[in-house]
mmCIF file with all atom_site columns, C-alpha atoms and ligand atoms in Angstrom:
data_model
loop_
_atom_site.group_PDB
_atom_site.id
_atom_site.type_symbol
_atom_site.label_atom_id
_atom_site.label_alt_id
_atom_site.label_comp_id
_atom_site.label_asym_id
_atom_site.label_entity_id
_atom_site.label_seq_id
_atom_site.pdbx_PDB_ins_code
_atom_site.Cartn_x
_atom_site.Cartn_y
_atom_site.Cartn_z
_atom_site.occupancy
_atom_site.B_iso_or_equiv
_atom_site.pdbx_formal_charge
_atom_site.auth_seq_id
_atom_site.auth_comp_id
_atom_site.auth_asym_id
_atom_site.auth_atom_id
_atom_site.pdbx_PDB_model_num
ATOM   1   C CA  . MET A 1 1   ? 0.000  0.000  0.000   1.00 0.00 ? 15  MET A CA  1
ATOM   2   C CA  . LEU A 1 2   ? 1.251  3.456  -0.912  1.00 0.00 ? 16  LEU A CA  1
ATOM   3   C CA  . ARG A 1 3   ? 0.204  6.414  1.227   1.00 0.00 ? 17  ARG A CA  1
ATOM   4   C CA  . PRO A 1 4   ? 1.413  9.784  2.531   1.00 0.00 ? 18  PRO A CA  1
ATOM   5   C CA  . PRO A 1 5   ? 3.699  9.523  5.574   1.00 0.00 ? 19  PRO A CA  1
ATOM   6   C CA  . ARG A 1 6   ? 2.581  10.175 9.144   1.00 0.00 ? 20  ARG A CA  1
ATOM   7   C CA  . VAL A 1 7   ? 4.725  11.454 12.006  1.00 0.00 ? 21  VAL A CA  1
ATOM   8   C CA  . GLY A 1 8   ? 4.739  7.907  13.396  1.00 0.00 ? 22  GLY A CA  1
ATOM   9   C CA  . ASP A 1 9   ? 6.574  6.712  10.249  1.00 0.00 ? 23  ASP A CA  1
ATOM   10  C CA  . ALA A 1 10  ? 9.619  8.928  10.776  1.00 0.00 ? 24  ALA A CA  1
ATOM   11  C CA  . ALA A 1 11  ? 11.517 6.365  12.864  1.00 0.00 ? 25  ALA A CA  1
ATOM   12  C CA  . ASP A 1 12  ? 11.074 3.658  10.188  1.00 0.00 ? 26  ASP A CA  1
ATOM   13  C CA  . ILE A 1 13  ? 12.147 6.079  7.473   1.00 0.00 ? 27  ILE A CA  1
ATOM   14  C CA  . TRP A 1 14  ? 15.250 7.019  9.467   1.00 0.00 ? 28  TRP A CA  1
ATOM   15  C CA  . ARG A 1 15  ? 16.069 3.306  9.943   1.00 0.00 ? 29  ARG A CA  1
ATOM   16  C CA  . ILE A 1 16  ? 15.637 2.488  6.241   1.00 0.00 ? 30  ILE A CA  1
ATOM   17  C CA  . ALA A 1 17  ? 17.896 5.415  5.294   1.00 0.00 ? 31  ALA A CA  1
ATOM   18  C CA  . LYS A 1 18  ? 20.524 4.351  7.848   1.00 0.00 ? 32  LYS A CA  1
ATOM   19  C CA  . ASP A 1 19  ? 20.424 0.671  6.858   1.00 0.00 ? 33  ASP A CA  1
ATOM   20  C CA  . SER A 1 20  ? 20.758 1.521  3.148   1.00 0.00 ? 34  SER A CA  1
ATOM   21  C CA  . HIS A 1 21  ? 24.442 2.378  3.714   1.00 0.00 ? 35  HIS A CA  1
ATOM   22  C CA  . VAL A 1 22  ? 24.035 4.498  0.589   1.00 0.00 ? 36  VAL A CA  1
ATOM   23  C CA  . LEU A 1 23  ? 21.925 7.471  1.614   1.00 0.00 ? 37  LEU A CA  1
ATOM   24  C CA  . ASP A 1 24  ? 23.073 10.237 3.901   1.00 0.00 ? 38  ASP A CA  1
ATOM   25  C CA  . THR A 1 25  ? 21.382 9.519  7.213   1.00 0.00 ? 39  THR A CA  1
ATOM   26  C CA  . ASN A 1 26  ? 19.753 12.773 8.180   1.00 0.00 ? 40  ASN A CA  1
ATOM   27  C CA  . SER A 1 27  ? 18.844 13.439 11.787  1.00 0.00 ? 41  SER A CA  1
ATOM   28  C CA  . SER A 1 28  ? 15.785 11.662 13.170  1.00 0.00 ? 42  SER A CA  1
ATOM   29  C CA  . TYR A 1 29  ? 14.404 15.139 13.818  1.00 0.00 ? 43  TYR A CA  1
ATOM   30  C CA  . ALA A 1 30  ? 14.661 16.028 10.110  1.00 0.00 ? 44  ALA A CA  1
ATOM   31  C CA  . TYR A 1 31  ? 12.529 12.995 9.203   1.00 0.00 ? 45  TYR A CA  1
ATOM   32  C CA  . LEU A 1 32  ? 9.972  13.921 11.872  1.00 0.00 ? 46  LEU A CA  1
ATOM   33  C CA  . LEU A 1 33  ? 9.647  17.395 10.400  1.00 0.00 ? 47  LEU A CA  1
ATOM   34  C CA  . TRP A 1 34  ? 9.357  15.915 6.909   1.00 0.00 ? 48  TRP A CA  1
ATOM   35  C CA  . CYS A 1 35  ? 6.525  13.636 8.014   1.00 0.00 ? 49  CYS A CA  1
ATOM   36  C CA  . ARG A 1 36  ? 4.751  16.632 9.525   1.00 0.00 ? 50  ARG A CA  1
ATOM   37  C CA  . ASP A 1 37  ? 5.262  19.307 6.891   1.00 0.00 ? 51  ASP A CA  1
ATOM   38  C CA  . PHE A 1 38  ? 5.884  17.651 3.498   1.00 0.00 ? 52  PHE A CA  1
ATOM   39  C CA  . THR A 1 39  ? 3.266  14.917 3.395   1.00 0.00 ? 53  THR A CA  1
ATOM   40  C CA  . GLY A 1 40  ? 1.886  16.191 0.074   1.00 0.00 ? 54  GLY A CA  1
ATOM   41  C CA  . THR A 1 41  ? 5.199  15.507 -1.663  1.00 0.00 ? 55  THR A CA  1
ATOM   42  C CA  . SER A 1 42  ? 6.231  12.330 0.141   1.00 0.00 ? 56  SER A CA  1
ATOM   43  C CA  . VAL A 1 43  ? 5.038  8.719  -0.004  1.00 0.00 ? 57  VAL A CA  1
ATOM   44  C CA  . VAL A 1 44  ? 5.649  5.578  2.022   1.00 0.00 ? 58  VAL A CA  1
ATOM   45  C CA  . ALA A 1 45  ? 5.199  1.964  0.948   1.00 0.00 ? 59  ALA A CA  1
ATOM   46  C CA  . GLU A 1 46  ? 3.664  -0.289 3.573   1.00 0.00 ? 60  GLU A CA  1
ATOM   47  C CA  . VAL A 1 47  ? 3.662  -4.096 3.572   1.00 0.00 ? 61  VAL A CA  1
ATOM   48  C CA  . ASP A 1 48  ? 1.832  -5.977 6.340   1.00 0.00 ? 62  ASP A CA  1
ATOM   49  C CA  . GLY A 1 49  ? 1.561  -2.786 8.371   1.00 0.00 ? 63  GLY A CA  1
ATOM   50  C CA  . ARG A 1 50  ? 5.294  -1.989 8.156   1.00 0.00 ? 64  ARG A CA  1
ATOM   51  C CA  . VAL A 1 51  ? 6.944  0.801  6.226   1.00 0.00 ? 65  VAL A CA  1
ATOM   52  C CA  . VAL A 1 52  ? 9.359  -0.812 3.753   1.00 0.00 ? 66  VAL A CA  1
ATOM   53  C CA  . GLY A 1 53  ? 10.161 2.145  1.521   1.00 0.00 ? 67  GLY A CA  1
ATOM   54  C CA  . PHE A 1 54  ? 9.781  5.878  1.216   1.00 0.00 ? 68  PHE A CA  1
ATOM   55  C CA  . VAL A 1 55  ? 10.288 8.861  -1.015  1.00 0.00 ? 69  VAL A CA  1
ATOM   56  C CA  . ILE A 1 56  ? 10.528 12.327 0.500   1.00 0.00 ? 70  ILE A CA  1
ATOM   57  C CA  . GLY A 1 57  ? 10.423 15.443 -1.617  1.00 0.00 ? 71  GLY A CA  1
ATOM   58  C CA  . TYR A 1 58  ? 9.393  19.062 -1.827  1.00 0.00 ? 72  TYR A CA  1
ATOM   59  C CA  . LEU A 1 59  ? 8.196  21.569 -4.409  1.00 0.00 ? 73  LEU A CA  1
ATOM   60  C CA  . ARG A 1 60  ? 11.045 23.885 -5.336  1.00 0.00 ? 74  ARG A CA  1
ATOM   61  C CA  . PRO A 1 61  ? 10.130 27.329 -3.953  1.00 0.00 ? 75  PRO A CA  1
ATOM   62  C CA  . GLN A 1 62  ? 11.519 29.111 -7.034  1.00 0.00 ? 76  GLN A CA  1
ATOM   63  C CA  . SER A 1 63  ? 9.960  26.615 -9.425  1.00 0.00 ? 77  SER A CA  1
ATOM   64  C CA  . PRO A 1 64  ? 6.735  25.214 -7.961  1.00 0.00 ? 78  PRO A CA  1
ATOM   65  C CA  . ASP A 1 65  ? 6.043  23.116 -11.057 1.00 0.00 ? 79  ASP A CA  1
ATOM   66  C CA  . THR A 1 66  ? 9.032  20.986 -10.056 1.00 0.00 ? 80  THR A CA  1
ATOM   67  C CA  . VAL A 1 67  ? 9.086  18.335 -7.370  1.00 0.00 ? 81  VAL A CA  1
ATOM   68  C CA  . PHE A 1 68  ? 12.535 17.664 -5.974  1.00 0.00 ? 82  PHE A CA  1
ATOM   69  C CA  . VAL A 1 69  ? 13.106 14.128 -4.708  1.00 0.00 ? 83  VAL A CA  1
ATOM   70  C CA  . TRP A 1 70  ? 15.359 14.468 -1.692  1.00 0.00 ? 84  TRP A CA  1
ATOM   71  C CA  . GLN A 1 71  ? 15.632 10.791 -0.784  1.00 0.00 ? 85  GLN A CA  1
ATOM   72  C CA  . VAL A 1 72  ? 14.124 7.506  -1.916  1.00 0.00 ? 86  VAL A CA  1
ATOM   73  C CA  . ALA A 1 73  ? 14.899 4.088  -0.511  1.00 0.00 ? 87  ALA A CA  1
ATOM   74  C CA  . VAL A 1 74  ? 13.453 0.614  -0.259  1.00 0.00 ? 88  VAL A CA  1
ATOM   75  C CA  . GLN A 1 75  ? 14.590 -1.786 2.444   1.00 0.00 ? 89  GLN A CA  1
ATOM   76  C CA  . ARG A 1 76  ? 16.915 -4.425 1.067   1.00 0.00 ? 90  ARG A CA  1
ATOM   77  C CA  . SER A 1 77  ? 14.520 -7.399 1.440   1.00 0.00 ? 91  SER A CA  1
ATOM   78  C CA  . GLU A 1 78  ? 11.929 -5.592 -0.717  1.00 0.00 ? 92  GLU A CA  1
ATOM   79  C CA  . GLN A 1 79  ? 14.212 -4.301 -3.456  1.00 0.00 ? 93  GLN A CA  1
ATOM   80  C CA  . GLY A 1 80  ? 13.837 -5.409 -7.059  1.00 0.00 ? 94  GLY A CA  1
ATOM   81  C CA  . ARG A 1 81  ? 10.060 -5.832 -6.822  1.00 0.00 ? 95  ARG A CA  1
ATOM   82  C CA  . GLY A 1 82  ? 9.002  -2.539 -8.368  1.00 0.00 ? 96  GLY A CA  1
ATOM   83  C CA  . THR A 1 83  ? 8.514  -0.676 -5.080  1.00 0.00 ? 97  THR A CA  1
ATOM   84  C CA  . GLY A 1 84  ? 10.978 2.110  -5.877  1.00 0.00 ? 98  GLY A CA  1
ATOM   85  C CA  . THR A 1 85  ? 9.359  2.926  -9.231  1.00 0.00 ? 99  THR A CA  1
ATOM   86  C CA  . ALA A 1 86  ? 5.892  2.626  -7.664  1.00 0.00 ? 100 ALA A CA  1
ATOM   87  C CA  . LEU A 1 87  ? 6.837  5.212  -5.018  1.00 0.00 ? 101 LEU A CA  1
ATOM   88  C CA  . ILE A 1 88  ? 8.052  7.678  -7.645  1.00 0.00 ? 102 ILE A CA  1
ATOM   89  C CA  . ARG A 1 89  ? 5.011  7.076  -9.847  1.00 0.00 ? 103 ARG A CA  1
ATOM   90  C CA  . GLN A 1 90  ? 2.685  7.672  -6.899  1.00 0.00 ? 104 GLN A CA  1
ATOM   91  C CA  . LEU A 1 91  ? 4.523  10.890 -6.050  1.00 0.00 ? 105 LEU A CA  1
ATOM   92  C CA  . LEU A 1 92  ? 4.216  12.151 -9.637  1.00 0.00 ? 106 LEU A CA  1
ATOM   93  C CA  . ASP A 1 93  ? 0.536  11.192 -9.802  1.00 0.00 ? 107 ASP A CA  1
ATOM   94  C CA  . THR A 1 94  ? -0.113 13.001 -6.504  1.00 0.00 ? 108 THR A CA  1
ATOM   95  C CA  . VAL A 1 95  ? 1.466  16.286 -7.557  1.00 0.00 ? 109 VAL A CA  1
ATOM   96  C CA  . ALA A 1 96  ? 0.367  16.255 -11.222 1.00 0.00 ? 110 ALA A CA  1
ATOM   97  C CA  . PRO A 1 97  ? -3.100 17.750 -10.505 1.00 0.00 ? 111 PRO A CA  1
ATOM   98  C CA  . HIS A 1 98  ? -1.287 20.732 -8.942  1.00 0.00 ? 112 HIS A CA  1
ATOM   99  C CA  . GLY A 1 99  ? 0.546  21.529 -12.170 1.00 0.00 ? 113 GLY A CA  1
ATOM   100 C CA  . VAL A 1 100 ? 3.755  19.722 -11.261 1.00 0.00 ? 114 VAL A CA  1
ATOM   101 C CA  . SER A 1 101 ? 5.198  17.978 -14.275 1.00 0.00 ? 115 SER A CA  1
ATOM   102 C CA  . THR A 1 102 ? 8.951  17.988 -13.714 1.00 0.00 ? 116 THR A CA  1
ATOM   103 C CA  . LEU A 1 103 ? 10.920 15.840 -11.306 1.00 0.00 ? 117 LEU A CA  1
ATOM   104 C CA  . GLU A 1 104 ? 14.413 16.679 -10.160 1.00 0.00 ? 118 GLU A CA  1
ATOM   105 C CA  . THR A 1 105 ? 16.762 14.641 -8.043  1.00 0.00 ? 119 THR A CA  1
ATOM   106 C CA  . THR A 1 106 ? 20.451 14.214 -7.483  1.00 0.00 ? 120 THR A CA  1
ATOM   107 C CA  . VAL A 1 107 ? 22.293 10.937 -7.719  1.00 0.00 ? 121 VAL A CA  1
ATOM   108 C CA  . SER A 1 108 ? 25.940 10.054 -7.235  1.00 0.00 ? 122 SER A CA  1
ATOM   109 C CA  . PRO A 1 109 ? 27.595 8.543  -10.315 1.00 0.00 ? 123 PRO A CA  1
ATOM   110 C CA  . ASP A 1 110 ? 28.347 5.371  -8.323  1.00 0.00 ? 124 ASP A CA  1
ATOM   111 C CA  . ASN A 1 111 ? 24.664 4.523  -7.705  1.00 0.00 ? 125 ASN A CA  1
ATOM   112 C CA  . PRO A 1 112 ? 23.526 2.451  -10.720 1.00 0.00 ? 126 PRO A CA  1
ATOM   113 C CA  . ALA A 1 113 ? 20.378 1.167  -8.956  1.00 0.00 ? 127 ALA A CA  1
ATOM   114 C CA  . SER A 1 114 ? 19.078 4.674  -8.435  1.00 0.00 ? 128 SER A CA  1
ATOM   115 C CA  . ILE A 1 115 ? 19.941 5.802  -11.955 1.00 0.00 ? 129 ILE A CA  1
ATOM   116 C CA  . ALA A 1 116 ? 18.226 2.686  -13.364 1.00 0.00 ? 130 ALA A CA  1
ATOM   117 C CA  . MET A 1 117 ? 15.130 3.335  -11.275 1.00 0.00 ? 131 MET A CA  1
ATOM   118 C CA  . PHE A 1 118 ? 14.737 6.955  -12.422 1.00 0.00 ? 132 PHE A CA  1
ATOM   119 C CA  . ALA A 1 119 ? 15.467 5.913  -16.029 1.00 0.00 ? 133 ALA A CA  1
ATOM   120 C CA  . ALA A 1 120 ? 12.712 3.279  -15.766 1.00 0.00 ? 134 ALA A CA  1
ATOM   121 C CA  . VAL A 1 121 ? 10.238 5.887  -14.482 1.00 0.00 ? 135 VAL A CA  1
ATOM   122 C CA  . ALA A 1 122 ? 11.113 8.261  -17.335 1.00 0.00 ? 136 ALA A CA  1
ATOM   123 C CA  . ARG A 1 123 ? 10.911 5.528  -19.953 1.00 0.00 ? 137 ARG A CA  1
ATOM   124 C CA  . ARG A 1 124 ? 7.518  4.319  -18.789 1.00 0.00 ? 138 ARG A CA  1
ATOM   125 C CA  . ARG A 1 125 ? 6.100  7.870  -18.787 1.00 0.00 ? 139 ARG A CA  1
ATOM   126 C CA  . GLY A 1 126 ? 7.555  8.617  -22.215 1.00 0.00 ? 140 GLY A CA  1
ATOM   127 C CA  . ALA A 1 127 ? 9.500  11.444 -20.558 1.00 0.00 ? 141 ALA A CA  1
ATOM   128 C CA  . ARG A 1 128 ? 12.996 12.743 -21.114 1.00 0.00 ? 142 ARG A CA  1
ATOM   129 C CA  . MET A 1 129 ? 15.726 12.320 -18.511 1.00 0.00 ? 143 MET A CA  1
ATOM   130 C CA  . THR A 1 130 ? 18.724 14.645 -18.534 1.00 0.00 ? 144 THR A CA  1
ATOM   131 C CA  . ARG A 1 131 ? 21.822 14.764 -16.355 1.00 0.00 ? 145 ARG A CA  1
ATOM   132 C CA  . GLN A 1 132 ? 24.167 17.603 -15.495 1.00 0.00 ? 146 GLN A CA  1
ATOM   133 C CA  . PRO A 1 133 ? 26.719 18.173 -12.743 1.00 0.00 ? 147 PRO A CA  1
ATOM   134 C CA  . LEU A 1 134 ? 25.293 19.956 -9.684  1.00 0.00 ? 148 LEU A CA  1
ATOM   135 C CA  . PHE A 1 135 ? 27.441 19.557 -6.552  1.00 0.00 ? 149 PHE A CA  1
ATOM   136 C CA  . ASP A 1 136 ? 31.038 18.464 -6.908  1.00 0.00 ? 150 ASP A CA  1
ATOM   137 C CA  . PRO A 1 137 ? 32.885 16.946 -3.944  1.00 0.00 ? 151 PRO A CA  1
ATOM   138 C CA  . GLY A 1 138 ? 34.648 20.254 -3.239  1.00 0.00 ? 152 GLY A CA  1
ATOM   139 C CA  . VAL A 1 139 ? 31.465 22.003 -2.051  1.00 0.00 ? 153 VAL A CA  1
ATOM   140 C CA  . PHE A 1 140 ? 30.854 19.439 0.695   1.00 0.00 ? 154 PHE A CA  1
ATOM   141 C CA  . PRO A 1 141 ? 32.484 20.103 4.081   1.00 0.00 ? 155 PRO A CA  1
ATOM   142 C CA  . ASP A 1 142 ? 32.891 16.345 4.629   1.00 0.00 ? 156 ASP A CA  1
ATOM   143 C CA  . ARG A 1 143 ? 33.920 13.477 2.374   1.00 0.00 ? 157 ARG A CA  1
ATOM   144 C CA  . HIS A 1 144 ? 31.079 13.157 -0.114  1.00 0.00 ? 158 HIS A CA  1
ATOM   145 C CA  . ALA A 1 145 ? 30.728 11.932 -3.664  1.00 0.00 ? 159 ALA A CA  1
ATOM   146 C CA  . ALA A 1 146 ? 29.588 14.287 -6.428  1.00 0.00 ? 160 ALA A CA  1
ATOM   147 C CA  . GLU A 1 147 ? 25.844 14.674 -6.887  1.00 0.00 ? 161 GLU A CA  1
ATOM   148 C CA  . ASP A 1 148 ? 24.559 14.980 -10.460 1.00 0.00 ? 162 ASP A CA  1
ATOM   149 C CA  . LEU A 1 149 ? 21.237 16.650 -11.146 1.00 0.00 ? 163 LEU A CA  1
ATOM   150 C CA  . TYR A 1 150 ? 18.726 14.487 -13.019 1.00 0.00 ? 164 TYR A CA  1
ATOM   151 C CA  . ARG A 1 151 ? 15.612 16.054 -14.497 1.00 0.00 ? 165 ARG A CA  1
ATOM   152 C CA  . ILE A 1 152 ? 12.642 14.113 -15.795 1.00 0.00 ? 166 ILE A CA  1
ATOM   153 C CA  . THR A 1 153 ? 10.450 16.246 -18.003 1.00 0.00 ? 167 THR A CA  1
ATOM   154 C CA  . PRO A 1 154 ? 7.392  15.365 -20.010 1.00 0.00 ? 168 PRO A CA  1
ATOM   155 C CA  . PRO A 1 155 ? 7.794  15.324 -23.781 1.00 0.00 ? 169 PRO A CA  1
ATOM   156 C CA  . ASN A 1 156 ? 7.849  18.768 -25.445 1.00 0.00 ? 170 ASN A CA  1
ATOM   157 C CA  . GLN A 1 157 ? 8.519  20.639 -22.226 1.00 0.00 ? 171 GLN A CA  1
ATOM   158 C CA  . GLU A 1 158 ? 11.187 23.322 -22.437 1.00 0.00 ? 172 GLU A CA  1
ATOM   159 C CA  . GLU A 1 159 ? 14.322 22.725 -20.380 1.00 0.00 ? 173 GLU A CA  1
ATOM   160 C CA  . ARG A 1 160 ? 14.947 25.210 -17.578 1.00 0.00 ? 174 ARG A CA  1
ATOM   161 C CA  . ARG A 1 161 ? 17.714 25.320 -14.994 1.00 0.00 ? 175 ARG A CA  1
HETATM 162 C C1  . LIG B 2 .   ? 17.246 2.775  -5.718  1.00 0.00 ? 227 LIG B C1  1
HETATM 163 C C2  . LIG B 2 .   ? 16.180 1.907  -5.044  1.00 0.00 ? 227 LIG B C2  1
HETATM 164 C C3  . LIG B 2 .   ? 15.220 2.813  -4.272  1.00 0.00 ? 227 LIG B C3  1
HETATM 165 C C4  . LIG B 2 .   ? 15.408 1.130  -6.119  1.00 0.00 ? 227 LIG B C4  1
HETATM 166 O O1  . LIG B 2 .   ? 14.323 0.454  -5.475  1.00 0.00 ? 227 LIG B O1  1
HETATM 167 P P1  . LIG B 2 .   ? 13.694 -0.918 -6.046  1.00 0.00 ? 227 LIG B P1  1
HETATM 168 O O2  . LIG B 2 .   ? 12.405 -1.143 -5.363  1.00 0.00 ? 227 LIG B O2  1
HETATM 169 O O3  . LIG B 2 .   ? 14.708 -2.000 -5.959  1.00 0.00 ? 227 LIG B O3  1
HETATM 170 O O4  . LIG B 2 .   ? 13.479 -0.499 -7.584  1.00 0.00 ? 227 LIG B O4  1
HETATM 171 P P2  . LIG B 2 .   ? 12.532 -1.220 -8.658  1.00 0.00 ? 227 LIG B P2  1
HETATM 172 O O5  . LIG B 2 .   ? 12.336 -2.665 -8.262  1.00 0.00 ? 227 LIG B O5  1
HETATM 173 O O6  . LIG B 2 .   ? 11.337 -0.379 -8.833  1.00 0.00 ? 227 LIG B O6  1
HETATM 174 O O7  . LIG B 2 .   ? 13.454 -1.198 -9.967  1.00 0.00 ? 227 LIG B O7  1
HETATM 175 C C5  . LIG B 2 .   ? 13.452 -0.090 -10.822 1.00 0.00 ? 227 LIG B C5  1
HETATM 176 C C6  . LIG B 2 .   ? 14.407 -0.278 -11.978 1.00 0.00 ? 227 LIG B C6  1
HETATM 177 O O8  . LIG B 2 .   ? 15.753 -0.211 -11.504 1.00 0.00 ? 227 LIG B O8  1
HETATM 178 C C7  . LIG B 2 .   ? 16.461 -1.403 -11.856 1.00 0.00 ? 227 LIG B C7  1
HETATM 179 N N1  . LIG B 2 .   ? 17.366 -1.724 -10.759 1.00 0.00 ? 227 LIG B N1  1
HETATM 180 C C8  . LIG B 2 .   ? 17.014 -1.887 -9.462  1.00 0.00 ? 227 LIG B C8  1
HETATM 181 N N2  . LIG B 2 .   ? 18.117 -2.183 -8.740  1.00 0.00 ? 227 LIG B N2  1
HETATM 182 C C9  . LIG B 2 .   ? 19.148 -2.210 -9.614  1.00 0.00 ? 227 LIG B C9  1
HETATM 183 C C10 . LIG B 2 .   ? 20.548 -2.451 -9.473  1.00 0.00 ? 227 LIG B C10 1
HETATM 184 N N3  . LIG B 2 .   ? 21.103 -2.755 -8.280  1.00 0.00 ? 227 LIG B N3  1
HETATM 185 N N4  . LIG B 2 .   ? 21.325 -2.343 -10.567 1.00 0.00 ? 227 LIG B N4  1
HETATM 186 C C11 . LIG B 2 .   ? 20.794 -2.038 -11.771 1.00 0.00 ? 227 LIG B C11 1
HETATM 187 N N5  . LIG B 2 .   ? 19.469 -1.810 -11.970 1.00 0.00 ? 227 LIG B N5  1
HETATM 188 C C12 . LIG B 2 .   ? 18.669 -1.895 -10.891 1.00 0.00 ? 227 LIG B C12 1
HETATM 189 C C13 . LIG B 2 .   ? 15.383 -2.442 -12.056 1.00 0.00 ? 227 LIG B C13 1
HETATM 190 O O9  . LIG B 2 .   ? 15.818 -3.478 -12.916 1.00 0.00 ? 227 LIG B O9  1
HETATM 191 C C14 . LIG B 2 .   ? 14.263 -1.631 -12.659 1.00 0.00 ? 227 LIG B C14 1
HETATM 192 O O10 . LIG B 2 .   ? 14.512 -1.354 -14.027 1.00 0.00 ? 227 LIG B O10 1
HETATM 193 P P3  . LIG B 2 .   ? 13.614 -2.036 -15.186 1.00 0.00 ? 227 LIG B P3  1
HETATM 194 O O11 . LIG B 2 .   ? 12.199 -1.635 -14.892 1.00 0.00 ? 227 LIG B O11 1
HETATM 195 O O12 . LIG B 2 .   ? 14.175 -1.436 -16.422 1.00 0.00 ? 227 LIG B O12 1
HETATM 196 O O13 . LIG B 2 .   ? 13.843 -3.496 -15.031 1.00 0.00 ? 227 LIG B O13 1
HETATM 197 C C15 . LIG B 2 .   ? 16.841 0.863  -4.080  1.00 0.00 ? 227 LIG B C15 1
HETATM 198 O O14 . LIG B 2 .   ? 17.845 0.171  -4.787  1.00 0.00 ? 227 LIG B O14 1
HETATM 199 C C16 . LIG B 2 .   ? 17.454 1.474  -2.837  1.00 0.00 ? 227 LIG B C16 1
HETATM 200 O O15 . LIG B 2 .   ? 16.775 1.709  -1.837  1.00 0.00 ? 227 LIG B O15 1
HETATM 201 N N6  . LIG B 2 .   ? 18.761 1.753  -2.863  1.00 0.00 ? 227 LIG B N6  1
HETATM 202 C C17 . LIG B 2 .   ? 19.443 2.339  -1.698  1.00 0.00 ? 227 LIG B C17 1
HETATM 203 C C18 . LIG B 2 .   ? 19.080 3.790  -1.513  1.00 0.00 ? 227 LIG B C18 1
HETATM 204 C C19 . LIG B 2 .   ? 19.371 4.628  -2.740  1.00 0.00 ? 227 LIG B C19 1
HETATM 205 O O16 . LIG B 2 .   ? 20.369 4.442  -3.420  1.00 0.00 ? 227 LIG B O16 1
HETATM 206 N N7  . LIG B 2 .   ? 18.468 5.591  -3.011  1.00 0.00 ? 227 LIG B N7  1
HETATM 207 C C20 . LIG B 2 .   ? 18.589 6.507  -4.111  1.00 0.00 ? 227 LIG B C20 1
HETATM 208 C C21 . LIG B 2 .   ? 19.519 7.620  -3.770  1.00 0.00 ? 227 LIG B C21 1
HETATM 209 S S1  . LIG B 2 .   ? 19.360 8.921  -4.903  1.00 0.00 ? 227 LIG B S1  1
#
C-alpha cells in the first residue's frame, strides 16, 4: 500500500535510510519534520503494516512546477520488486493535478540502482531524462561523492535550470 507519511513513520524512514548504507542519514528530527510538513510531496510503501520504503520530496520554492526528490529508498529485502518505481510514480501522480510535471533529483555517479530506477520511471512515462553536474565533492564540508542533477520532463517541455 502506498500512502502519505505520518509522524509515526519517521523512525522507520530514518532506519531504512541508515540501513541503506548508501543514503546520507539525516537526523531523526529532520525525518519527523518531513513527516509533519511535506506529506503532500512524500510517499511511504507499507507491507503488512510496516513501512518498507519511502520517497521524500518538496516543491522547489523558485519553481513550484518541479518536485525535488530528496531521498528515496526501499529496504533491502523488498528491493527489485518494483517498489521504488511505484513510489516515484505515486509521487508524480499526486502532484500532477497541482501543475507539477517535472521531477528533479540528485544521484551520485556510483549509484547504478538509483539511476536505473529513475530511467525506468522516465521511460515508462515517455518522458525525457537529462543529467548535469550539480554539486562536486569540493562544495561538501565532509567526504562526499559528487551529486549529479537528473531532471525528468514530459515530452515537449522546455528545459529550464
Ligand atoms: C534505488 C532503489 C530505491 C530502487 O528500489 P527498487 O524497489 O529495488 O526499484 P525497482 O524494483 O522499482 O526497480 C526499478 C528499476 O531499476 C532497476 N534496478 C534496481 N536495482 C538495480 C541495481 N542494483 N542495478 C541495476 N538496476 C537496478 C530495475 O531493474 C528496474 O529497471 P527495469 O524496470 O528497467 O527493469 C533501491 O535500490 C534502494 O533503496 N537503494 C538504496 C538507496 C538509494 O540508493 N536511493 C537513491 C539515492 S538517490
